Amino acid sequence: MASIPILKEREKQIHRKGAQPFSLTCGQHSLAGVVSQRACVFCGSRVVLYPIADALHLIHGPVGCAAYTWDIRGALSSGPELHRLSFTTDLREKDVIFGGEKKLQRALTELIDAYQPRAAFVYSTCIVGIIGDDVAAVCRQVAREKGIPVLPVHSEGFKGTKKDGYKAACEALFQLVGQGQVDRIDPCSINILGEFNIGGEAWIIKSYYEKMGVAVVATMTGDGRVDAIRRSHGAALNVVQCSGAMTTLAEMMQERYGIPYIRASYFGLEDTSKALYDVAAHFAGNPEIMTRTQSLVREEISAITPELQQIKAAVSGKRAAIYVGGAFKAFSLIKALRYLGMDVVLVGSQTGNDADYQTLREMCDDGTIILDDANPLELSKYIIEKGADLFIGGVKERPIAYKMGIGFCDHNHERKIPLAGYEGMLHFAREVYRSVTSPVWRFAPTRAAAAKEVSP
Amino acid sequence: MIGSSPENRPFTATRNACKLCTPLGAALVFKGIRGAVPLLHGSQGCATYIRRYLISHYREPIDIACSNFSEQTAIFGGGANLKIALDNIRRQYDPELIGVATTCLSETIGDDVPMFIREYRESCEGQDSPPVVHVATPSYQGTHMQGFHAALRALVGQLAEGGSPPGRHLNLFPGMVSPADLRHLGEICADFGLPAVLLPDYADTLDGPLWTEYQRIPEGGTPMAAVRSSGSARASLELGAVLAREKETAATFLQRTFQVPCHRLGLPVGIDATDRMFAALAEISGRPTPQKHLRERGRLIDSYADGHKYVMDARAVVFGEEDLVAGLAGFLAEIGVVPVVCASGGRSGHLAACIAERFPDHSQKGIQVLSDADFVAIEAAAREAQPDFLIGNSKGYSMARRLGKPLIRVGFPVHDRLGGARLLHLGYRGSQQLFDRIANTLMAAGQSASPVGYTYI
């Protein structure tokens, strides 16, 4: 694979764990002309707010940003499904010249009348930032007229990275928090943050907490409801899963309402159990919670262990590559893959920070490639060089794996299968098994050539 | 009711758009040129979302570079980023062509992209740098189809060279059809002994085998020499009934500038439309339609005879990009299906006329044509029209599900099934496949609805 050149400017974002001291550049703008797997500020905001199912999500801009995000995610709702529709002001040339405020106001008013949402989010796209529409003013006016919160989301694509979009989403959410009644909220209660209910994951996690005796006030934003978010400041603890996306909100809630937060992950047995124990430990004043948590963890794990062991026997020793949005998810995936006896040979993220990459380095074996803000050329180069059998990523990584004859598991928001919690680990293991042990790979030219070399 | 002007839109907002933005179409065209890398001049999200969207249909790696605007770029202009991007693409991909498509962002800040490219080329003097083609694709103007055709117009406009005497080859502008369609069109031309240049040709770049090593630019595509020689072709054949009504296209440009005669036909779906394409090819090549295709035509008519009762007077809702809708409506007309709703998110202004031409009795038949329509409007019309089936891209699935009617997936995108790239729509063969799918869909519906559940139909 020597034929794939690595740009000099990119070398500092690639680390091969070994003797050399660790320093990985990260948190930078992507290099122009590179086919980065990253998206934009708008994408960050859209991802976070997407699952709020009783809110109107109106994208203010030309058609593309709305069209490409119409019903693409696996975020489920137990009730309304307004989030699965795509609304846009679909700006035309005249709007760009004369400004889009009037159109936005008309669009909002009509949509709120027609769909009766509990709140509306208005996402600004690149062009709105340029033509300078006063989106906040329009939102204020419509909110007054319609009597629901209408929240501007400052998500102009070019204004930073996806992380800035997370922040904009958190700021919009924070406008809702604190508006509802908090009486009759259980003292042993939490909010689940950074959980998006892909394939019903929030329901799985919520059911664990409820079995432990911990009430869930709001899930943000999976299966989200405006009214629940409005009263979320009544919870005793925020449990943040996707830390990149929602730590900002947790911090704001800590500052304004004194609610502490802890980080959690629900991927893999180890991290799921740790998350539940950490929450139980927080409510130490109620020791029954810990007792119930222990028996829950024991029961859940023993129910799935026999099948996991069978799968482990089949996939043990296979090599995996991971490229995901947030680094925190990568930590969990490494642990989950190790549980299955697999080796992680490449790991990277779109948005990791210094601390994330330090942790990754500590977790990885020697020789593992660590990548920040990678692109198809680098990913393909290293998955082949490292002999990966499995690639875990999102839709954009999938064809890279398949073209090279490598199994693939989707671990982004577009998947439809829950991978969180104990039940999720079983789904994950089954998918890994089906992917890496499929007989089709022997027809892949890369594998066929390798097999030829081995046989006499 | 034929026609619905934008002013008649029931809602100011677009709800579930039945269209995509212009840079997507342009990027797709550049994916069909050999050795080309598309570059979107704007924010990273545009390239990423478009890649994601195309990948979900074609299921192939689709590298689209981006000049990655930051806030400073938006304020001070994108010139510097564009030049860095061009440099980096050359260093990584060693392309034969870089196709630069703008976005709403770079258009609105007023970037002078041709000037940036000129400056870049001057700075590269003495180096072996690839041509850079620029197309303006502000996403607030038109749909992905406008972007597609604008990119073709830009390609020939900036690269075509005349020649005398003219060459023997044909320029074939197939429109945004599937890789399977492109392959079939190529085969047909070859059977006429006609060297054909497909513009664009992503048959291989977006539908190829596994690789032994990662191909920075997948094999296949229209060779650059062929793009250049489009100005010295024997003729151009441009497919698309709506496109044929546009004043300025790649083919009309070649006719005006290099006197390349231009044949403008609808998409060859169904016998009449395919006959017209074969007649044009016979005229251009000076050869009669090959026996092989006459046999295919014969088998298609045979299947029409076998299946006519199952489809006659069935009601269809047709949606998607305008040329495909026009082509399908014509095909449905000839098998006795009434396309009670013909809808597109496009607003060329020509769709209604194309449908009216095919159905002079459209008002008696109650045919509605919706332009600039979104899926909420299409669904409302469909509910009213009580169709037997829907035919269009997979974005109509949720509508079909709510209506409880079968959806026959055609065109782009097909995100919820495998094989979108291998769907054949064109020629006698493609019509055959569509006919069988439609007839079988209706047969299956009848079978399911039957209290007996006949197994011998």
Tab-separated table of C-alpha atoms in Angstrom, chain B residues 12 19 53 58 73 87 138 156 188 196 207 229 253 260 294 297 308 311 317 338 369 410 414 419 445 450:
chain	number	residue	atom	x	y	z
B	12	THR	CA	-44.247	28.021	2.656
B	19	LYS	CA	-35.275	16.806	-4.634
B	53	TYR	CA	-26.195	10.112	0.471
B	58	TYR	CA	-24.342	3.143	-4.843
B	73	THR	CA	-12.776	31.741	5.076
B	87	ASP	CA	-2.743	21.257	-4.122
B	138	PRO	CA	-25.630	27.451	-5.731
B	156	VAL	CA	-17.822	20.537	-22.509
B	188	ILE	CA	-26.684	-0.608	-27.779
B	196	ALA	CA	-20.086	6.323	-28.249
B	207	ASP	CA	-20.617	-0.089	-9.588
B	229	SER	CA	-13.300	15.349	-28.573
B	253	PHE	CA	-23.635	24.225	-26.711
B	260	VAL	CA	-22.184	18.966	-33.724
B	294	LEU	CA	-35.442	-6.271	-32.618
B	297	ARG	CA	-38.395	-5.498	-28.768
B	308	HIS	CA	-51.938	-6.333	-20.445
B	311	VAL	CA	-52.039	-3.493	-15.788
B	317	VAL	CA	-48.430	7.773	-8.682
B	338	VAL	CA	-52.876	5.973	-15.886
B	369	VAL	CA	-48.945	17.146	-12.491
B	410	VAL	CA	-36.772	3.238	-9.572
B	414	VAL	CA	-32.743	3.754	-3.454
B	419	GLY	CA	-28.990	-2.957	-6.114
B	445	ALA	CA	-51.664	-7.283	-4.765
B	450	SER	CA	-58.109	-12.592	-2.822
